[in-house]
Coordinates of C-alpha atoms and ligand atoms in Angstrom, one line a residue:
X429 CA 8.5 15.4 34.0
X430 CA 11.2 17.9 35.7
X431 CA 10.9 21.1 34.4
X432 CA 14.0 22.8 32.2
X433 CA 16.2 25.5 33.8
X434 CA 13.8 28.0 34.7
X435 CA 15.7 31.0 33.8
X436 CA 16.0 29.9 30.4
X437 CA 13.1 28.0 29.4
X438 CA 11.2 31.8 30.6
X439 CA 12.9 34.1 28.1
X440 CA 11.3 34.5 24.9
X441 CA 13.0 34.5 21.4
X442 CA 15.3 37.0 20.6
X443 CA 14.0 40.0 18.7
X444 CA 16.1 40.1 15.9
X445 CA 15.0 36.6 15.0
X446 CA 11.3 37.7 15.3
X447 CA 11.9 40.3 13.6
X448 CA 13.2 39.0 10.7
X449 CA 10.8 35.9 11.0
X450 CA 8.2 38.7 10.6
X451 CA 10.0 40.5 7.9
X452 CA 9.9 37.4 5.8
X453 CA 6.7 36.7 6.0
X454 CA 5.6 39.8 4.9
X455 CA 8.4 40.1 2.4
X456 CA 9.1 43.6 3.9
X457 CA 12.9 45.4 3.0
X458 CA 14.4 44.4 6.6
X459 CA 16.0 47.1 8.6
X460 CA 15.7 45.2 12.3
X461 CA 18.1 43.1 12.4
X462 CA 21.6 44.6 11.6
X463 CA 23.6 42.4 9.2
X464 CA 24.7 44.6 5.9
X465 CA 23.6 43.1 2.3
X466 CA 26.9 43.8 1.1
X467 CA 29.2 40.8 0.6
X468 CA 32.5 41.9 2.7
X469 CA 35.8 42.4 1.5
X470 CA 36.7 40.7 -1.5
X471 CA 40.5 39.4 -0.5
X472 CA 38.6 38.6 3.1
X473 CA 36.4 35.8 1.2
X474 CA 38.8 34.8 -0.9
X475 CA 41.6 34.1 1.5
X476 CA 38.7 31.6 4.0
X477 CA 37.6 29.9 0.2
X478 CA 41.3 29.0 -0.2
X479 CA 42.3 28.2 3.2
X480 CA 38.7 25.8 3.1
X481 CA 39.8 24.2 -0.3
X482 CA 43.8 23.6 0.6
X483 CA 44.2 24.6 4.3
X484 CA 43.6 22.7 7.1
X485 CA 40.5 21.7 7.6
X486 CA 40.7 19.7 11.0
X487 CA 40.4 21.0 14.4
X488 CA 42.6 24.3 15.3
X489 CA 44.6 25.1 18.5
X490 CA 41.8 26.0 21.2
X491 CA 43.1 29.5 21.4
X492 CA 42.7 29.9 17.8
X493 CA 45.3 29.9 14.5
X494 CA 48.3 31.5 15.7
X495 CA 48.0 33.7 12.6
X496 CA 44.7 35.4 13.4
X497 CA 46.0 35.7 17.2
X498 CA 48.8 37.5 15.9
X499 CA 46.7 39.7 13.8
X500 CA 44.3 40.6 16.8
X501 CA 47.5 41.8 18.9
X502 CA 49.0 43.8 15.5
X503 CA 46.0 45.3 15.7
X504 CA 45.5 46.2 18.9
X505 CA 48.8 47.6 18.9
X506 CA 48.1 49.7 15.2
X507 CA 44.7 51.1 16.8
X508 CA 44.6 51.4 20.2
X509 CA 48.6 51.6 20.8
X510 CA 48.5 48.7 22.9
X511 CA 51.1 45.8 23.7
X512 CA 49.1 42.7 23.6
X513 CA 51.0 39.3 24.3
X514 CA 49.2 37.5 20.9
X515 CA 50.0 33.4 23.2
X516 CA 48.9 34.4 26.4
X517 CA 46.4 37.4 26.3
X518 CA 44.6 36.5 22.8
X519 CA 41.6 34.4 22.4
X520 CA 39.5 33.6 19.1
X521 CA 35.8 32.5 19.8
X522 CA 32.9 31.8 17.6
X523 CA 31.7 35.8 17.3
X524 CA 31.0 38.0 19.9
X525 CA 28.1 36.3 21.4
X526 CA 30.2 33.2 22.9
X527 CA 33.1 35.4 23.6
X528 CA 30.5 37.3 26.1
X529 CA 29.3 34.1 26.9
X530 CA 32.7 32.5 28.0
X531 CA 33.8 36.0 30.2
X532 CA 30.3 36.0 31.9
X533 CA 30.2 32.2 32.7
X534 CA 34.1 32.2 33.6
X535 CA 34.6 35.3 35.5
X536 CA 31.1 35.9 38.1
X537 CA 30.5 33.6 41.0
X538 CA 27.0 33.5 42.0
X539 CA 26.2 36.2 44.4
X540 CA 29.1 38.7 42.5
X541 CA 26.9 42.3 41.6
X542 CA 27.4 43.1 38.1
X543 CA 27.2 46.5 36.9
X544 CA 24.9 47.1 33.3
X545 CA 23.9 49.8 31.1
X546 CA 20.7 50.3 29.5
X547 CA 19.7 50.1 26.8
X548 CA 21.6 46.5 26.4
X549 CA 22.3 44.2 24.0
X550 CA 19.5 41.2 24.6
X551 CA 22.6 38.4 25.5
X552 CA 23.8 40.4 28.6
X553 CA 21.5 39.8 31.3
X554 CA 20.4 36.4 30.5
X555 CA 23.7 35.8 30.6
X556 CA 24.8 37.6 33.9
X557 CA 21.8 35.7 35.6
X558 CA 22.1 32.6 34.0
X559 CA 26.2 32.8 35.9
X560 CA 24.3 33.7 38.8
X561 CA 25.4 37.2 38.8
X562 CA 23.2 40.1 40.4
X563 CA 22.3 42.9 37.9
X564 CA 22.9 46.9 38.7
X565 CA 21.4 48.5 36.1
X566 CA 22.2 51.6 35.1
X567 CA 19.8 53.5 32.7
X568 CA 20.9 56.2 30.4
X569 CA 17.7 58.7 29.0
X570 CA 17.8 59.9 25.6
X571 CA 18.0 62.1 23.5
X572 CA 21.7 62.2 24.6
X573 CA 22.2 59.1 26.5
X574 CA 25.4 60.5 28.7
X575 CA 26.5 58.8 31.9
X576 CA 24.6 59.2 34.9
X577 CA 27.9 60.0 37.1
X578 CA 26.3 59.7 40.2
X579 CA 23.6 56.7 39.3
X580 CA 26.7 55.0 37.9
X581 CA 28.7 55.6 40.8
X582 CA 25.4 54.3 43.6
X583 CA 25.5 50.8 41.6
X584 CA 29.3 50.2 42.7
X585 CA 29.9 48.6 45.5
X586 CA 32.8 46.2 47.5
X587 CA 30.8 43.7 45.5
X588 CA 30.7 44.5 42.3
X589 CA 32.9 41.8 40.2
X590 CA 32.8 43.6 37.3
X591 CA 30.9 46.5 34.7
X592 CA 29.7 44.9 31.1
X593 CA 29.4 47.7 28.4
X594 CA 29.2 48.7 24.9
X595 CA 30.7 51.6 22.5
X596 CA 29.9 51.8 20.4
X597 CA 27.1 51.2 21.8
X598 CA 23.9 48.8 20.6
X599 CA 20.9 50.4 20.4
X600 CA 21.4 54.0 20.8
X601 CA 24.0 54.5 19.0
X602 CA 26.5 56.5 21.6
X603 CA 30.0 56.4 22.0
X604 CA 31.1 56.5 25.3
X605 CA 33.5 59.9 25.4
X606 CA 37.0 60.2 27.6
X607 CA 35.7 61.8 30.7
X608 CA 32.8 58.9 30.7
X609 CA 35.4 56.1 30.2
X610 CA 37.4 57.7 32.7
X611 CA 34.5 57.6 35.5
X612 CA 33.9 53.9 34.3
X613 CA 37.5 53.3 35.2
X614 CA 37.8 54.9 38.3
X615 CA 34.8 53.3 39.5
X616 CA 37.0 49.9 38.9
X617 CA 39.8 50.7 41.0
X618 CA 38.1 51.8 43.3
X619 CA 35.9 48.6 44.1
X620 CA 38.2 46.4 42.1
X621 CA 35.9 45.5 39.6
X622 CA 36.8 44.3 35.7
X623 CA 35.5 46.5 33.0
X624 CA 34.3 43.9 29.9
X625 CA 33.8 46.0 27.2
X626 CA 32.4 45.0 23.9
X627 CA 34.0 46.5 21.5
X628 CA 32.2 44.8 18.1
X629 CA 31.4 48.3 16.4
X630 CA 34.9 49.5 17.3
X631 CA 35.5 50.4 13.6
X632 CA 32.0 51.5 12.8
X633 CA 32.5 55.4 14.4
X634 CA 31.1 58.1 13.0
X635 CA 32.1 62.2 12.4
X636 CA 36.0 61.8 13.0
X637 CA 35.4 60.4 16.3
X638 CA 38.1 57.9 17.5
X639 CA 37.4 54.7 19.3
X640 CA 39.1 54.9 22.9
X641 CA 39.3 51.2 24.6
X642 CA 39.1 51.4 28.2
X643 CA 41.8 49.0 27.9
X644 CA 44.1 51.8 27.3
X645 CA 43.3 53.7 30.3
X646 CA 45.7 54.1 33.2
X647 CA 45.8 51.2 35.7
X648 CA 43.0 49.8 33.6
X649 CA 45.0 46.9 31.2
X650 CA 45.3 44.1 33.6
X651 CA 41.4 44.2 34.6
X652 CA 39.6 45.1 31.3
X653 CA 38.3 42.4 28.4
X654 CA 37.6 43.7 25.3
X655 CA 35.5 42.0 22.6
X656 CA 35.4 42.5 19.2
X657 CA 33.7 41.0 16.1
X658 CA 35.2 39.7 12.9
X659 CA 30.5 39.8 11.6
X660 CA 31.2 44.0 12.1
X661 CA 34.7 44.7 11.4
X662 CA 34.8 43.0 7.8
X663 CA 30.7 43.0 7.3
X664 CA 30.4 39.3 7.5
X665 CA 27.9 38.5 10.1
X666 CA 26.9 35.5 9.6
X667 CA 31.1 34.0 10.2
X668 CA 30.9 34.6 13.7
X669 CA 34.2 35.0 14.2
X670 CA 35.2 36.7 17.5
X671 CA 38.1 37.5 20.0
X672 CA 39.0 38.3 23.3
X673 CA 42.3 40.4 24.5
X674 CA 42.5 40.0 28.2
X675 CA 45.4 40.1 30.6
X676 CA 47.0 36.1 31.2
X677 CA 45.1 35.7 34.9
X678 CA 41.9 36.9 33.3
X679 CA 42.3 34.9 30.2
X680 CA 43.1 31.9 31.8
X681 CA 39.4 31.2 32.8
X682 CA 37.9 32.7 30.6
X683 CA 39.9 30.3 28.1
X684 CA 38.4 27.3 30.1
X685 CA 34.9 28.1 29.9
X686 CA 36.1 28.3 25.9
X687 CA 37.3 25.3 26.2
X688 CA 33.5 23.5 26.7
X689 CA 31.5 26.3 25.2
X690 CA 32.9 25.5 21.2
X691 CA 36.5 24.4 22.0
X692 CA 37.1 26.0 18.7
X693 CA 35.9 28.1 15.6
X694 CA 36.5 26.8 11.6
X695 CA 40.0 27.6 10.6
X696 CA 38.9 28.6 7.5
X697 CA 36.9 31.3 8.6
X698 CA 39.7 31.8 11.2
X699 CA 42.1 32.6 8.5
X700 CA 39.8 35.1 6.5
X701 CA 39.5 36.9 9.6
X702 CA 43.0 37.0 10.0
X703 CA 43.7 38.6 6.7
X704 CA 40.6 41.4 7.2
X705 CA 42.8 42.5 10.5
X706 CA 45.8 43.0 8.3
X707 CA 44.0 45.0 5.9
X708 CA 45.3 48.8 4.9
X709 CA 44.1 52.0 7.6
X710 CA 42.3 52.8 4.2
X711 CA 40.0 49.7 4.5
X712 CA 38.9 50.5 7.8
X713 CA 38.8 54.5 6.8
X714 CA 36.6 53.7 3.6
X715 CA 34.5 51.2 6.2
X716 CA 33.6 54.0 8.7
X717 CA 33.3 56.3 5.7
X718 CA 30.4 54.6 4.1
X719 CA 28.4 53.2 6.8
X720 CA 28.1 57.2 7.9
X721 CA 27.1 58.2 4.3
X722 CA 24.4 55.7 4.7
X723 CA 23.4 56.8 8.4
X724 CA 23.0 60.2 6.8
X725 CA 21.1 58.9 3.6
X726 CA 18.3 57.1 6.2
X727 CA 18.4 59.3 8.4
X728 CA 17.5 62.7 6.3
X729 CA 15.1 60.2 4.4
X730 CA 13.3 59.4 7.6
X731 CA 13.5 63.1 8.9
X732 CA 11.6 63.9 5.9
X733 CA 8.9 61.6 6.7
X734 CA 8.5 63.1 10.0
X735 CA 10.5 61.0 12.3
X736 CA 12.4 62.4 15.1
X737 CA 15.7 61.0 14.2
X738 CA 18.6 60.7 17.1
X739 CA 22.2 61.4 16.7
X740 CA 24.1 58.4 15.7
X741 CA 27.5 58.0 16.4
X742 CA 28.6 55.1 15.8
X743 CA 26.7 51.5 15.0
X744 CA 24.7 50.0 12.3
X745 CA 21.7 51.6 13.4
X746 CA 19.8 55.4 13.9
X747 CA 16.9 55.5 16.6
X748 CA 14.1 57.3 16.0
X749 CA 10.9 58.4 17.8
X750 CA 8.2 58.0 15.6
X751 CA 5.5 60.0 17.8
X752 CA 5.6 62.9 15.2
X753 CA 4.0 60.5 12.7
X754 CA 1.1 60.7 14.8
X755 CA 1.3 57.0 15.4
X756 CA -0.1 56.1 19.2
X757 CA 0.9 52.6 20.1
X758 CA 3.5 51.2 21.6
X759 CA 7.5 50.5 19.6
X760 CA 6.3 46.6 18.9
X761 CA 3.1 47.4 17.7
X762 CA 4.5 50.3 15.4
X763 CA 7.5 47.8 14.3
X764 CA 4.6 45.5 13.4
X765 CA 2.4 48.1 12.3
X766 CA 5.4 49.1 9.4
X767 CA 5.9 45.3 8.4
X768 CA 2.9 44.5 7.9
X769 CA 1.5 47.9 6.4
X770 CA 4.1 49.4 5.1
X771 CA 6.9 46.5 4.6
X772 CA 9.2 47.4 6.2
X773 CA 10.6 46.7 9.7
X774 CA 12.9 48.0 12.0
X775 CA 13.5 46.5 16.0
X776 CA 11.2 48.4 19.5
X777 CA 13.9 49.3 21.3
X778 CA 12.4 48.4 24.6
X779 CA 13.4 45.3 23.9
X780 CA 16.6 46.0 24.8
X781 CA 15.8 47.2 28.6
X782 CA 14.8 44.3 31.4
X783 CA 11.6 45.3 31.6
X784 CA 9.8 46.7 28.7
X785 CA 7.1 48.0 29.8
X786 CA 9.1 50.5 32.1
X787 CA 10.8 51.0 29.3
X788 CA 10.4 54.1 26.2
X789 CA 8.0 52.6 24.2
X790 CA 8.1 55.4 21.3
X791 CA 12.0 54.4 19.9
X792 CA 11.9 51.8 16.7
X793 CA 15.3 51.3 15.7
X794 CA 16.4 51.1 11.8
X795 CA 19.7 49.0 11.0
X796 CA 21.4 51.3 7.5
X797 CA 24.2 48.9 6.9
X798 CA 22.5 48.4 3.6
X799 CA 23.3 49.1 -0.4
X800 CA 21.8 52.6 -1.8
X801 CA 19.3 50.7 -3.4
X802 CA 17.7 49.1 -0.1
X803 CA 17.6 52.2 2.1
X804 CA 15.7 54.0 -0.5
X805 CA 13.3 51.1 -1.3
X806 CA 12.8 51.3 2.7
X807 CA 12.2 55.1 2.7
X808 CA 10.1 54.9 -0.8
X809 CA 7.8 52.2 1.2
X810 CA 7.6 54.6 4.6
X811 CA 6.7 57.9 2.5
X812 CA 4.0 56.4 0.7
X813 CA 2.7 54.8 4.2
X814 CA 2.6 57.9 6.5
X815 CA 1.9 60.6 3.6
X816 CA -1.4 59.0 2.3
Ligands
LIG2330 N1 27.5 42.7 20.8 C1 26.8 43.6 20.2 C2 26.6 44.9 20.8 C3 26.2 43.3 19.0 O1 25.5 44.2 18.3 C4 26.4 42.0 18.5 C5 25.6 41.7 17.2 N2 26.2 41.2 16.3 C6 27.2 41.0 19.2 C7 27.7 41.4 20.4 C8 27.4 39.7 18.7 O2 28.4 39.6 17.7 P1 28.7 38.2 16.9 O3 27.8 38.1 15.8 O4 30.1 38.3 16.6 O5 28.4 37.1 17.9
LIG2331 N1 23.6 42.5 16.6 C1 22.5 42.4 15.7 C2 21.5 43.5 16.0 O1 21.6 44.2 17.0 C3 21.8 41.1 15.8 C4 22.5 39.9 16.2 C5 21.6 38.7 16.3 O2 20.7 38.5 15.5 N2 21.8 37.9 17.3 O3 20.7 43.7 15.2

């Protein structure tokens, strides 16, 4: 028989859903994959119920309800002071991951470089290859994960079709600053390359930092694509309900790779998502609020068990480096090791470079969107494990 596409029938299963495969079968409190255990916003539920029970239930424009377009581009325009067109530059796609999925496949012709930055997010190269893009890769070091300027700048060229990144940013936790976004941008015009930057944890910021979009930098509107996530902005992962802003030329492809990716995303869910965006400053406030009250509950528990603990600025999620525990093996075996042993698990973080084993192999990641109750049974488990 012919064999599969190569490229795909190679990669292995993603680690979140190993992870949490493991995690079950052990029965251990799960803090890999990041989805909270909270239920989302009460008037966000209850507006997708109605809407399911009395709304429309059949197939939705392919760009999505006009109401939740209009609330993307209210939104833009309330956080990020941007003037988004909600009919020509708004897109709503079934969460983050097909959004990414419909920019990559739409915008790179095979042979077109495209510049990363790792740590990534496990869809992004995959993705850029399977479009027949060329990976740059671009690796930041912790503990502080800045921009290398000059790295950053050697993986530019006349080539280059576009730069993919994240703030704030999946695993590690880093928001990109002004004078990084900045570089990024210039680094664009220069080569006139597209910035697509996903944007999912745009709300989930940390110490009275602000998120910037590098939409909103000069010259930088008409070639940037921003992502974000209805799963992160309203805690309702499994909806995945996403949308794209992008300038009409941009969108225009990318809204035809939509077009046979999922055509469309349940109205219902559509419509809930549409009333989370109109929510008060004081839900997104309280969001932010909370999810850095829990960073700082895990992350002085875990301290205390002798973890080295990393700033966290943003995210679901702290990284640690669990060395000072006096554990020797590598991140999967010690996020196996703390399933199975302790029960508990959290995510290696080199899976989240292209090669692992060039990767840090001492980093497990711990996901803290999680009620009181669950962070402490996690840190209950983890004491009595390392302090026998
Ligand atoms: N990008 C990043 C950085 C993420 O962490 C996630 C995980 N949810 C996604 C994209 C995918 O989002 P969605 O669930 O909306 O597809
Ligand atoms: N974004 C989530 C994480 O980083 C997982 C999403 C998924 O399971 N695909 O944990």
């Amino acid at each position: 028989m012919k064999s599969a596409n190569l490229l795909m029938s190679s990669l292995g299963t993603t680690v979140f859903e190993v992870m949490s495969a493991l995690a079950r079968e052990h029965q251990s409190v799960n803090l890999g994959q990041g989805f909270p255990d909270d239920k989302g916003p009460q008037e966000v539920r209850a507006a997708a119920a109605e809407y399911l029970m009395n709304g429309h239930n059949q197939y939705p424009p392919m760009m999505g309800i006009p109401e939740l377009r209009q609330a993307v581009a209210e939104h833009a325009r309330r956080f990020q002071g941007l003037s988004v067109d909600w009919q020509t530059e708004v897109l709503v796609t079934s969460g983050a991951t097909e959004a990414l999925g419909d920019c990559l496949l739409g915008l790179i012709e095979p042979g077109d470089e495209v510049v990363l930055i790792e740590p990534l997010y496990d869809s992004y190269l995959p993705m850029v290859r399977r479009a027949g893009g060329v990976p740059k890769l671009v690796r930041l070091e912790p503990p502080t994960w800045r921009l290398p300027h000059e790295e950053l700048a050697a993986a530019f060229s006349d080539r280059t079709k576009l730069i993919l990144f994240n703030t704030p940013m999946n695993p590690c936790s880093k928001v990109f600053d002004r004078d990084e976004l900045d570089f990024i941008a210039t680094l664009c015009l220069k080569h006139d390359a597209y910035a697509v930057c996903d944007e999912v944890y745009e709300h989930i910021i940390f110490d009275n930092r602000r998120h910037v979009s590098i939409m909103t930098l000069p010259d930088m509107r008409t070639r940037t694509v921003r992502i974000g996530s209805a799963g992160k902005s309203f805690s309702l992962t499994g909806w995945k309900v996403g949308y794209i802003t992008a300038a009409p030329e941009l969108m225009k492809t990318i809204a035809k790779t939509h077009q046979f990716m999922t055509f469309t995303t349940p109205p219902n869910l559509q419509w809930g998502a549409a009333t989370g965006l109109r929510l008060a400053d004081d839900y997104y406030s309280t969001l932010a609020g909370d999810m850095q009250r829990k960073r700082d509950r895990l992350a002085n528990a875990l301290t205390d068990i002798g973890f080295d603990v990393l700033p966290a600025h943003g995210t679901y999620f702290v990284t640690t480096d669990f060395r000072p525990l006096g554990f020797n093996g590598t991140d999967d075996d010690f996020c196996r090791h703390i399933t199975v042993e302790a029960g508990v698990t959290a995510v290696p973080v080199s899976a989240f470079y292209d090669e692992p084993v060039r990767a840090p192999r001492h980093f497990a990641r711990f996901c803290f969107c999680k009620h009181d109750e669950t962070l402490d049974s996690a840190v209950d488990r983890l004491g009595r494990h390392f302090r026998r």
